[in-house]
Amino acid sequence: MAPRPDPGIRPPVPFGQFIVKVHGRCNLACRYCYLYEGPDRTWRARPAAAAPAVLDRTADRIAEHAAAHGLHNVALVLHGGEPLLAGADRLAALSDRVRARVSDACTVHTTVQTNATLLTDARVATLARHGIRVGVSLDGGLVSHNTLRTDHAGRPSWPAASRGARLLADRYPDAYAGILTVVDPRTDPVEMYESLLGLRPPALDLLLPHGNWTNPPPGVPDAGTPGAGPGPARPTPYGDWLSVVFDRWWQAGRRETRVRLFEECLALLLGLPAATESLGLDPVDAIVVETDGTIEQVDSLKSAYDAAAATGLDVFRHSFDDALRHPGVVARQSGAGALAAACRSCPLLTVCGGGHYAHRYRAGSGFANPSVYCADLDRFVRHVAGRLAAATAGAPR
């Protein structure tokens, strides 16, 4: 008699997002950067740019994985460092190569994530012509928000970055993917949000800074020890900030822009599927290829400790199916089973999902903890739930 499958173990979810480090260095020297200023040092031993052989083999591996799992959509994210240091033509060539090698039934959605300082009309035209959309990373929509984003000589990046963002909005709106901003509770939330609206992004990603119990995020100087829940006295600077921005977005009367965190929180509260690393229980489906062809887990893990994202695999000797079997990836795909007991018993479990995996880390106990943002997430999710309940009260059933 064949053994029954363990109901607590779900089959691996194939990767649908391939983050390729086409260039491993950055033209900026942001003082808070977790990648270059954090505990991980693996980038130092890697080549600055991915060699043609690495990119060619990566394209083969992506096509192989898509065919093996019958994928109809694949996200190709061209990343760094600053990917435009590799040149727009090289990015376009990689995107074309992946599209040429997957089957006709599979659509490749390519984006490049950039600090926007190297965007020019010619470069954006090349990217747009090859169907590559552009996501921009900024600290806010005003020069005062971006004082920590300087180049290696200490010169401000804002003039070039704002020109790049406005070029997208004015001349290439179809290639404009949106803006990614890390939440800073020291800023005025409404001013920050409205300043970003001034750059006319079609979408905003509001991300919590990568911190954990061992290295707390800014504004949470004493994270303490992971406990049974948010706790009544714990300050919630990030939850408060997000709640204020949510109200400004929610009460606008029209959708001025998409805010992924807000839309996915609402979807999860309504019992709908949503996919984000920050909320929910959906398994992670992203994998990284470094400039030397090394296959790694997502970069955010590098904020925990040196080599936290390592798998020991590479595109020359291993398939992405091999990466699916890596213990770290398995843990990321284990849903509620991989969460701390306090998370599994929390009434917000299906919405919060334990928060971002990297934010659960604590030296000595690994990632089996609630998020260091537990109290902030509790504050934010309950606030959104309250607004949703008020809006749907009396609605026809």
GROMACS .gro file of C-alpha atoms in nm:
model
  397
    1MET     CA    1   0.000   0.000   0.000
    2ALA     CA    2   0.141   0.338  -0.098
    3PRO     CA    3   0.209   0.575   0.193
    4ARG     CA    4  -0.035   0.860   0.234
    5PRO     CA    5   0.106   1.205   0.168
    6ASP     CA    6   0.167   1.412   0.477
    7PRO     CA    7  -0.111   1.675   0.478
    8GLY     CA    8   0.124   1.916   0.653
    9ILE     CA    9   0.372   1.911   0.364
   10ARG     CA   10   0.269   2.085   0.045
   11PRO     CA   11   0.439   2.024  -0.289
   12PRO     CA   12   0.693   2.287  -0.390
   13VAL     CA   13   0.563   2.589  -0.577
   14PRO     CA   14   0.771   2.654  -0.889
   15PHE     CA   15   0.960   2.979  -0.914
   16GLY     CA   16   0.776   3.244  -1.110
   17GLN     CA   17   1.005   3.538  -1.037
   18PHE     CA   18   1.370   3.530  -1.143
   19ILE     CA   19   1.583   3.812  -1.006
   20VAL     CA   20   1.900   3.838  -1.211
   21LYS     CA   21   2.192   4.046  -1.086
   22VAL     CA   22   2.323   4.182  -1.413
   23HIS     CA   23   2.552   4.417  -1.222
   24GLY     CA   24   2.666   4.370  -0.864
   25ARG     CA   25   2.785   4.720  -0.784
   26CYS     CA   26   2.603   5.049  -0.735
   27ASN     CA   27   2.684   5.405  -0.840
   28LEU     CA   28   2.529   5.528  -0.514
   29ALA     CA   29   2.652   5.482  -0.158
   30CYS     CA   30   2.331   5.506   0.045
   31ARG     CA   31   2.439   5.502   0.406
   32TYR     CA   32   2.160   5.274   0.522
   33CYS     CA   33   2.192   5.012   0.244
   34TYR     CA   34   2.147   4.666   0.397
   35LEU     CA   35   2.312   4.504   0.094
   36TYR     CA   36   2.647   4.685   0.097
   37GLU     CA   37   2.652   4.820   0.453
   38GLY     CA   38   2.488   4.525   0.631
   39PRO     CA   39   2.629   4.201   0.773
   40ASP     CA   40   2.657   4.017   0.442
   41ARG     CA   41   2.993   4.038   0.264
   42THR     CA   42   2.950   3.783  -0.015
   43TRP     CA   43   2.919   4.055  -0.279
   44ARG     CA   44   3.282   4.154  -0.232
   45ALA     CA   45   3.415   3.832  -0.388
   46ARG     CA   46   3.183   3.838  -0.690
   47PRO     CA   47   3.249   3.997  -1.029
   48ALA     CA   48   3.104   4.343  -1.076
   49ALA     CA   49   2.908   4.244  -1.387
   50ALA     CA   50   2.757   3.915  -1.497
   51ALA     CA   51   2.954   3.757  -1.781
   52PRO     CA   52   2.774   3.667  -2.106
   53ALA     CA   53   2.808   3.297  -2.020
   54VAL     CA   54   2.626   3.352  -1.690
   55LEU     CA   55   2.339   3.536  -1.856
   56ASP     CA   56   2.315   3.283  -2.136
   57ARG     CA   57   2.303   2.990  -1.896
   58THR     CA   58   2.050   3.171  -1.676
   59ALA     CA   59   1.820   3.216  -1.976
   60ASP     CA   60   1.844   2.842  -2.043
   61ARG     CA   61   1.766   2.757  -1.681
   62ILE     CA   62   1.463   2.987  -1.673
   63ALA     CA   63   1.326   2.832  -1.993
   64GLU     CA   64   1.395   2.483  -1.855
   65HIS     CA   65   1.204   2.560  -1.533
   66ALA     CA   66   0.912   2.721  -1.716
   67ALA     CA   67   0.880   2.420  -1.947
   68ALA     CA   68   0.909   2.165  -1.666
   69HIS     CA   69   0.626   2.328  -1.472
   70GLY     CA   70   0.409   2.447  -1.761
   71LEU     CA   71   0.437   2.810  -1.655
   72HIS     CA   72   0.231   3.059  -1.855
   73ASN     CA   73   0.387   3.367  -1.697
   74VAL     CA   74   0.739   3.442  -1.578
   75ALA     CA   75   0.867   3.759  -1.411
   76LEU     CA   76   1.223   3.852  -1.503
   77VAL     CA   77   1.361   4.120  -1.270
   78LEU     CA   78   1.687   4.283  -1.380
   79HIS     CA   79   1.856   4.387  -1.061
   80GLY     CA   80   2.180   4.496  -0.893
   81GLY     CA   81   2.349   4.692  -0.747
   82GLU     CA   82   2.247   4.931  -1.018
   83PRO     CA   83   2.155   4.724  -1.325
   84LEU     CA   84   2.189   5.014  -1.569
   85LEU     CA   85   2.564   5.008  -1.505
   86ALA     CA   86   2.554   4.705  -1.738
   87GLY     CA   87   2.400   4.915  -2.016
   88ALA     CA   88   2.048   4.920  -2.155
   89ASP     CA   89   2.147   4.713  -2.459
   90ARG     CA   90   2.271   4.429  -2.241
   91LEU     CA   91   1.951   4.431  -2.036
   92ALA     CA   92   1.747   4.423  -2.355
   93ALA     CA   93   1.952   4.135  -2.493
   94LEU     CA   94   1.895   3.925  -2.182
   95SER     CA   95   1.522   3.991  -2.186
   96ASP     CA   96   1.503   3.899  -2.555
   97ARG     CA   97   1.707   3.584  -2.490
   98VAL     CA   98   1.471   3.461  -2.218
   99ARG     CA   99   1.167   3.535  -2.432
  100ALA     CA  100   1.319   3.349  -2.725
  101ARG     CA  101   1.390   3.039  -2.517
  102VAL     CA  102   1.062   2.994  -2.332
  103SER     CA  103   0.770   2.839  -2.516
  104ASP     CA  104   0.516   3.044  -2.706
  105ALA     CA  105   0.268   2.964  -2.427
  106CYS     CA  106   0.480   3.148  -2.168
  107THR     CA  107   0.482   3.528  -2.137
  108VAL     CA  108   0.791   3.693  -1.990
  109HIS     CA  109   0.724   4.014  -1.794
  110THR     CA  110   1.054   4.201  -1.761
  111THR     CA  111   1.124   4.488  -1.525
  112VAL     CA  112   1.441   4.666  -1.424
  113GLN     CA  113   1.472   4.808  -1.072
  114THR     CA  114   1.688   5.120  -1.077
  115ASN     CA  115   1.778   5.425  -0.869
  116ALA     CA  116   1.688   5.626  -1.183
  117THR     CA  117   2.007   5.834  -1.186
  118LEU     CA  118   2.128   5.674  -1.511
  119LEU     CA  119   1.799   5.699  -1.698
  120THR     CA  120   1.823   5.894  -2.021
  121ASP     CA  121   1.586   5.926  -2.314
  122ALA     CA  122   1.798   5.689  -2.523
  123ARG     CA  123   1.823   5.426  -2.249
  124VAL     CA  124   1.454   5.432  -2.164
  125ALA     CA  125   1.367   5.416  -2.533
  126THR     CA  126   1.580   5.102  -2.566
  127LEU     CA  127   1.419   4.941  -2.262
  128ALA     CA  128   1.067   5.032  -2.375
  129ARG     CA  129   1.132   4.905  -2.728
  130HIS     CA  130   1.222   4.566  -2.582
  131GLY     CA  131   0.919   4.552  -2.354
  132ILE     CA  132   1.106   4.623  -2.030
  133ARG     CA  133   0.927   4.824  -1.765
  134VAL     CA  134   1.117   5.043  -1.519
  135GLY     CA  135   1.073   5.048  -1.142
  136VAL     CA  136   1.235   5.333  -0.950
  137SER     CA  137   1.375   5.322  -0.596
  138LEU     CA  138   1.350   5.651  -0.405
  139ASP     CA  139   1.327   5.756  -0.041
  140GLY     CA  140   1.052   6.005  -0.121
  141GLY     CA  141   0.940   6.264  -0.370
  142LEU     CA  142   1.134   6.562  -0.231
  143VAL     CA  143   1.502   6.643  -0.217
  144SER     CA  144   1.483   6.649   0.164
  145HIS     CA  145   1.371   6.285   0.166
  146ASN     CA  146   1.675   6.168  -0.028
  147THR     CA  147   1.964   6.323   0.164
  148LEU     CA  148   2.110   5.979   0.248
  149ARG     CA  149   2.109   5.872  -0.118
  150THR     CA  150   2.442   6.007  -0.236
  151ASP     CA  151   2.706   5.886  -0.477
  152HIS     CA  152   3.048   5.762  -0.369
  153ALA     CA  153   3.181   6.118  -0.365
  154GLY     CA  154   2.899   6.233  -0.135
  155ARG     CA  155   2.710   6.419  -0.408
  156PRO     CA  156   2.329   6.414  -0.392
  157SER     CA  157   2.149   6.175  -0.624
  158TRP     CA  158   1.815   6.358  -0.623
  159PRO     CA  159   1.863   6.586  -0.927
  160ALA     CA  160   1.941   6.293  -1.157
  161ALA     CA  161   1.692   6.054  -0.994
  162SER     CA  162   1.402   6.299  -1.013
  163ARG     CA  163   1.483   6.373  -1.377
  164GLY     CA  164   1.473   6.002  -1.448
  165ALA     CA  165   1.138   5.952  -1.275
  166ARG     CA  166   0.984   6.251  -1.456
  167LEU     CA  167   1.119   6.126  -1.789
  168LEU     CA  168   0.927   5.804  -1.735
  169ALA     CA  169   0.610   5.986  -1.634
  170ASP     CA  170   0.625   6.242  -1.915
  171ARG     CA  171   0.751   6.044  -2.213
  172TYR     CA  172   0.730   5.672  -2.136
  173PRO     CA  173   0.428   5.615  -1.910
  174ASP     CA  174   0.371   5.265  -2.049
  175ALA     CA  175   0.723   5.166  -1.940
  176TYR     CA  176   0.683   5.318  -1.592
  177ALA     CA  177   0.633   5.033  -1.342
  178GLY     CA  178   0.619   5.251  -1.030
  179ILE     CA  179   0.819   5.362  -0.727
  180LEU     CA  180   0.958   5.161  -0.438
  181THR     CA  181   1.000   5.352  -0.110
  182VAL     CA  182   1.115   5.232   0.230
  183VAL     CA  183   0.901   5.365   0.515
  184ASP     CA  184   1.069   5.623   0.737
  185PRO     CA  185   0.847   5.703   1.038
  186ARG     CA  186   1.043   6.025   1.096
  187THR     CA  187   0.884   6.175   0.785
  188ASP     CA  188   0.539   6.328   0.767
  189PRO     CA  189   0.333   6.045   0.616
  190VAL     CA  190   0.091   6.256   0.414
  191GLU     CA  191   0.367   6.483   0.284
  192MET     CA  192   0.571   6.180   0.183
  193TYR     CA  193   0.280   6.015   0.004
  194GLU     CA  194   0.174   6.329  -0.180
  195SER     CA  195   0.533   6.407  -0.281
  196LEU     CA  196   0.552   6.065  -0.445
  197LEU     CA  197   0.221   6.126  -0.620
  198GLY     CA  198   0.388   6.430  -0.776
  199LEU     CA  199   0.612   6.190  -0.969
  200ARG     CA  200   0.297   6.025  -1.113
  201PRO     CA  201   0.382   5.661  -1.044
  202PRO     CA  202   0.127   5.403  -1.161
  203ALA     CA  203   0.204   5.205  -0.845
  204LEU     CA  204   0.380   5.244  -0.511
  205ASP     CA  205   0.555   4.981  -0.305
  206LEU     CA  206   0.585   5.087   0.059
  207LEU     CA  207   0.836   4.859   0.229
  208LEU     CA  208   0.938   4.827   0.592
  209PRO     CA  209   1.315   4.865   0.650
  210HIS     CA  210   1.498   4.538   0.681
  211GLY     CA  211   1.554   4.493   1.052
  212ASN     CA  212   1.521   4.203   1.294
  213TRP     CA  213   1.534   4.120   1.665
  214THR     CA  214   1.914   4.124   1.668
  215ASN     CA  215   1.950   4.441   1.458
  216PRO     CA  216   1.630   4.639   1.520
  217PRO     CA  217   1.497   4.874   1.253
  218PRO     CA  218   1.533   5.253   1.290
  219GLY     CA  219   1.290   5.392   1.544
  220VAL     CA  220   1.273   5.065   1.737
  221PRO     CA  221   1.596   5.088   1.940
  222ASP     CA  222   1.501   4.817   2.189
  223ALA     CA  223   1.322   4.539   2.009
  224GLY     CA  224   1.342   4.316   2.314
  225THR     CA  225   1.276   3.944   2.287
  226PRO     CA  226   1.017   3.780   2.060
  227GLY     CA  227   0.714   3.715   2.273
  228ALA     CA  228   0.358   3.600   2.251
  229GLY     CA  229   0.228   3.891   2.047
  230PRO     CA  230   0.238   4.264   1.989
  231GLY     CA  231   0.188   4.362   2.353
  232PRO     CA  232  -0.028   4.654   2.469
  233ALA     CA  233   0.257   4.893   2.551
  234ARG     CA  234   0.478   4.837   2.248
  235PRO     CA  235   0.517   5.154   2.034
  236THR     CA  236   0.407   5.121   1.672
  237PRO     CA  237   0.577   5.399   1.471
  238TYR     CA  238   0.559   5.208   1.143
  239GLY     CA  239   0.202   5.091   1.193
  240ASP     CA  240   0.097   5.446   1.281
  241TRP     CA  241   0.270   5.588   0.972
  242LEU     CA  242   0.116   5.333   0.738
  243SER     CA  243  -0.230   5.384   0.889
  244VAL     CA  244  -0.216   5.759   0.822
  245VAL     CA  245  -0.107   5.702   0.460
  246PHE     CA  246  -0.377   5.437   0.417
  247ASP     CA  247  -0.645   5.684   0.526
  248ARG     CA  248  -0.515   5.946   0.281
  249TRP     CA  249  -0.518   5.686   0.000
  250TRP     CA  250  -0.852   5.532   0.103
  251GLN     CA  251  -1.037   5.864   0.133
  252ALA     CA  252  -0.915   6.015  -0.193
  253GLY     CA  253  -1.238   5.931  -0.375
  254ARG     CA  254  -1.044   5.786  -0.668
  255ARG     CA  255  -0.744   5.563  -0.711
  256GLU     CA  256  -0.459   5.811  -0.751
  257THR     CA  257  -0.213   5.525  -0.766
  258ARG     CA  258  -0.195   5.161  -0.671
  259VAL     CA  259  -0.035   5.092  -0.333
  260ARG     CA  260   0.043   4.723  -0.332
  261LEU     CA  261   0.063   4.682   0.046
  262PHE     CA  262  -0.279   4.842   0.091
  263GLU     CA  263  -0.450   4.655  -0.192
  264GLU     CA  264  -0.315   4.320  -0.081
  265CYS     CA  265  -0.408   4.378   0.283
  266LEU     CA  266  -0.763   4.451   0.171
  267ALA     CA  267  -0.769   4.144  -0.051
  268LEU     CA  268  -0.648   3.919   0.232
  269LEU     CA  269  -0.906   4.064   0.471
  270LEU     CA  270  -1.172   3.978   0.212
  271GLY     CA  271  -1.039   3.622   0.184
  272LEU     CA  272  -0.897   3.676  -0.164
  273PRO     CA  273  -0.557   3.556  -0.280
  274ALA     CA  274  -0.271   3.804  -0.262
  275ALA     CA  275   0.100   3.773  -0.319
  276THR     CA  276   0.352   3.977  -0.123
  277GLU     CA  277   0.654   3.896   0.092
  278SER     CA  278   0.521   4.127   0.363
  279LEU     CA  279   0.175   3.982   0.419
  280GLY     CA  280  -0.018   3.659   0.379
  281LEU     CA  281   0.079   3.294   0.372
  282ASP     CA  282   0.145   3.244   0.001
  283PRO     CA  283   0.472   3.057  -0.056
  284VAL     CA  284   0.767   3.254  -0.189
  285ASP     CA  285   0.827   3.199  -0.561
  286ALA     CA  286   1.132   3.421  -0.616
  287ILE     CA  287   1.492   3.314  -0.669
  288VAL     CA  288   1.809   3.513  -0.735
  289VAL     CA  289   2.098   3.460  -0.976
  290GLU     CA  290   2.412   3.649  -0.874
  291THR     CA  291   2.672   3.793  -1.113
  292ASP     CA  292   2.887   3.478  -1.091
  293GLY     CA  293   2.592   3.248  -1.164
  294THR     CA  294   2.535   3.154  -0.800
  295ILE     CA  295   2.174   3.073  -0.717
  296GLU     CA  296   2.063   3.244  -0.396
  297GLN     CA  297   1.754   3.310  -0.194
  298VAL     CA  298   1.617   3.664  -0.192
  299ASP     CA  299   1.846   3.953  -0.094
  300SER     CA  300   1.645   4.054   0.210
  301LEU     CA  301   1.789   3.757   0.399
  302LYS     CA  302   2.131   3.923   0.376
  303SER     CA  303   2.012   4.174   0.636
  304ALA     CA  304   2.019   3.890   0.894
  305TYR     CA  305   2.376   3.759   0.879
  306ASP     CA  306   2.661   3.693   0.638
  307ALA     CA  307   2.578   3.439   0.364
  308ALA     CA  308   2.220   3.398   0.490
  309ALA     CA  309   2.091   3.378   0.131
  310ALA     CA  310   2.346   3.117   0.015
  311THR     CA  311   2.232   2.784  -0.130
  312GLY     CA  312   2.557   2.633  -0.259
  313LEU     CA  313   2.401   2.608  -0.606
  314ASP     CA  314   2.478   2.772  -0.939
  315VAL     CA  315   2.321   2.784  -1.285
  316PHE     CA  316   2.604   2.590  -1.448
  317ARG     CA  317   2.568   2.277  -1.235
  318HIS     CA  318   2.218   2.300  -1.093
  319SER     CA  319   1.861   2.355  -1.209
  320PHE     CA  320   1.605   2.575  -1.040
  321ASP     CA  321   1.430   2.254  -0.937
  322ASP     CA  322   1.741   2.181  -0.732
  323ALA     CA  323   1.687   2.517  -0.563
  324LEU     CA  324   1.326   2.425  -0.486
  325ARG     CA  325   1.459   2.141  -0.273
  326HIS     CA  326   1.696   2.360  -0.073
  327PRO     CA  327   1.598   2.364   0.299
  328GLY     CA  328   1.583   2.743   0.306
  329VAL     CA  329   1.343   2.754   0.012
  330VAL     CA  330   1.137   2.470   0.158
  331ALA     CA  331   1.103   2.667   0.482
  332ARG     CA  332   0.990   2.974   0.289
  333GLN     CA  333   0.721   2.767   0.119
  334SER     CA  334   0.594   2.593   0.432
  335GLY     CA  335   0.323   2.846   0.517
  336ALA     CA  336   0.191   2.853   0.872
  337GLY     CA  337   0.387   2.539   0.959
  338ALA     CA  338   0.711   2.737   0.962
  339LEU     CA  339   0.580   3.012   1.190
  340ALA     CA  340   0.626   3.066   1.561
  341ALA     CA  341   0.355   2.929   1.789
  342ALA     CA  342   0.242   3.284   1.873
  343CYS     CA  343   0.185   3.352   1.503
  344ARG     CA  344  -0.004   3.028   1.442
  345SER     CA  345  -0.250   3.113   1.720
  346CYS     CA  346  -0.291   3.478   1.618
  347PRO     CA  347  -0.635   3.583   1.480
  348LEU     CA  348  -0.457   3.788   1.212
  349LEU     CA  349  -0.256   3.491   1.085
  350THR     CA  350  -0.407   3.464   0.738
  351VAL     CA  351  -0.357   3.837   0.674
  352CYS     CA  352  -0.028   3.910   0.846
  353GLY     CA  353   0.124   3.572   0.767
  354GLY     CA  354   0.396   3.630   1.023
  355GLY     CA  355   0.529   3.930   0.833
  356HIS     CA  356   0.837   3.938   0.615
  357TYR     CA  357   1.058   3.632   0.668
  358ALA     CA  358   1.379   3.835   0.710
  359HIS     CA  359   1.220   4.042   0.986
  360ARG     CA  360   1.172   3.734   1.207
  361TYR     CA  361   1.540   3.662   1.255
  362ARG     CA  362   1.705   3.651   1.595
  363ALA     CA  363   2.058   3.525   1.656
  364GLY     CA  364   2.034   3.195   1.837
  365SER     CA  365   1.682   3.107   1.728
  366GLY     CA  366   1.689   3.178   1.355
  367PHE     CA  367   1.367   3.276   1.180
  368ALA     CA  368   1.117   3.088   1.400
  369ASN     CA  369   0.996   3.409   1.566
  370PRO     CA  370   0.723   3.665   1.516
  371SER     CA  371   0.824   3.962   1.306
  372VAL     CA  372   1.015   4.239   1.479
  373TYR     CA  373   0.730   4.449   1.334
  374CYS     CA  374   0.463   4.236   1.503
  375ALA     CA  375   0.309   4.527   1.692
  376ASP     CA  376   0.323   4.754   1.386
  377LEU     CA  377   0.158   4.495   1.165
  378ASP     CA  378  -0.112   4.435   1.425
  379ARG     CA  379  -0.181   4.808   1.439
  380PHE     CA  380  -0.190   4.847   1.060
  381VAL     CA  381  -0.398   4.539   0.977
  382ARG     CA  382  -0.657   4.615   1.244
  383HIS     CA  383  -0.678   4.974   1.121
  384VAL     CA  384  -0.741   4.864   0.763
  385ALA     CA  385  -0.993   4.606   0.884
  386GLY     CA  386  -1.179   4.879   1.070
  387ARG     CA  387  -1.195   5.103   0.764
  388LEU     CA  388  -1.312   4.811   0.550
  389ALA     CA  389  -1.579   4.712   0.801
  390ALA     CA  390  -1.710   5.068   0.817
  391ALA     CA  391  -1.722   5.094   0.438
  392THR     CA  392  -1.908   4.766   0.394
  393ALA     CA  393  -2.151   4.807   0.684
  394GLY     CA  394  -2.502   4.781   0.547
  395ALA     CA  395  -2.382   4.674   0.203
  396PRO     CA  396  -2.612   4.422   0.031
  397ARG     CA  397  -2.510   4.061   0.088
   0.00000   0.00000   0.00000
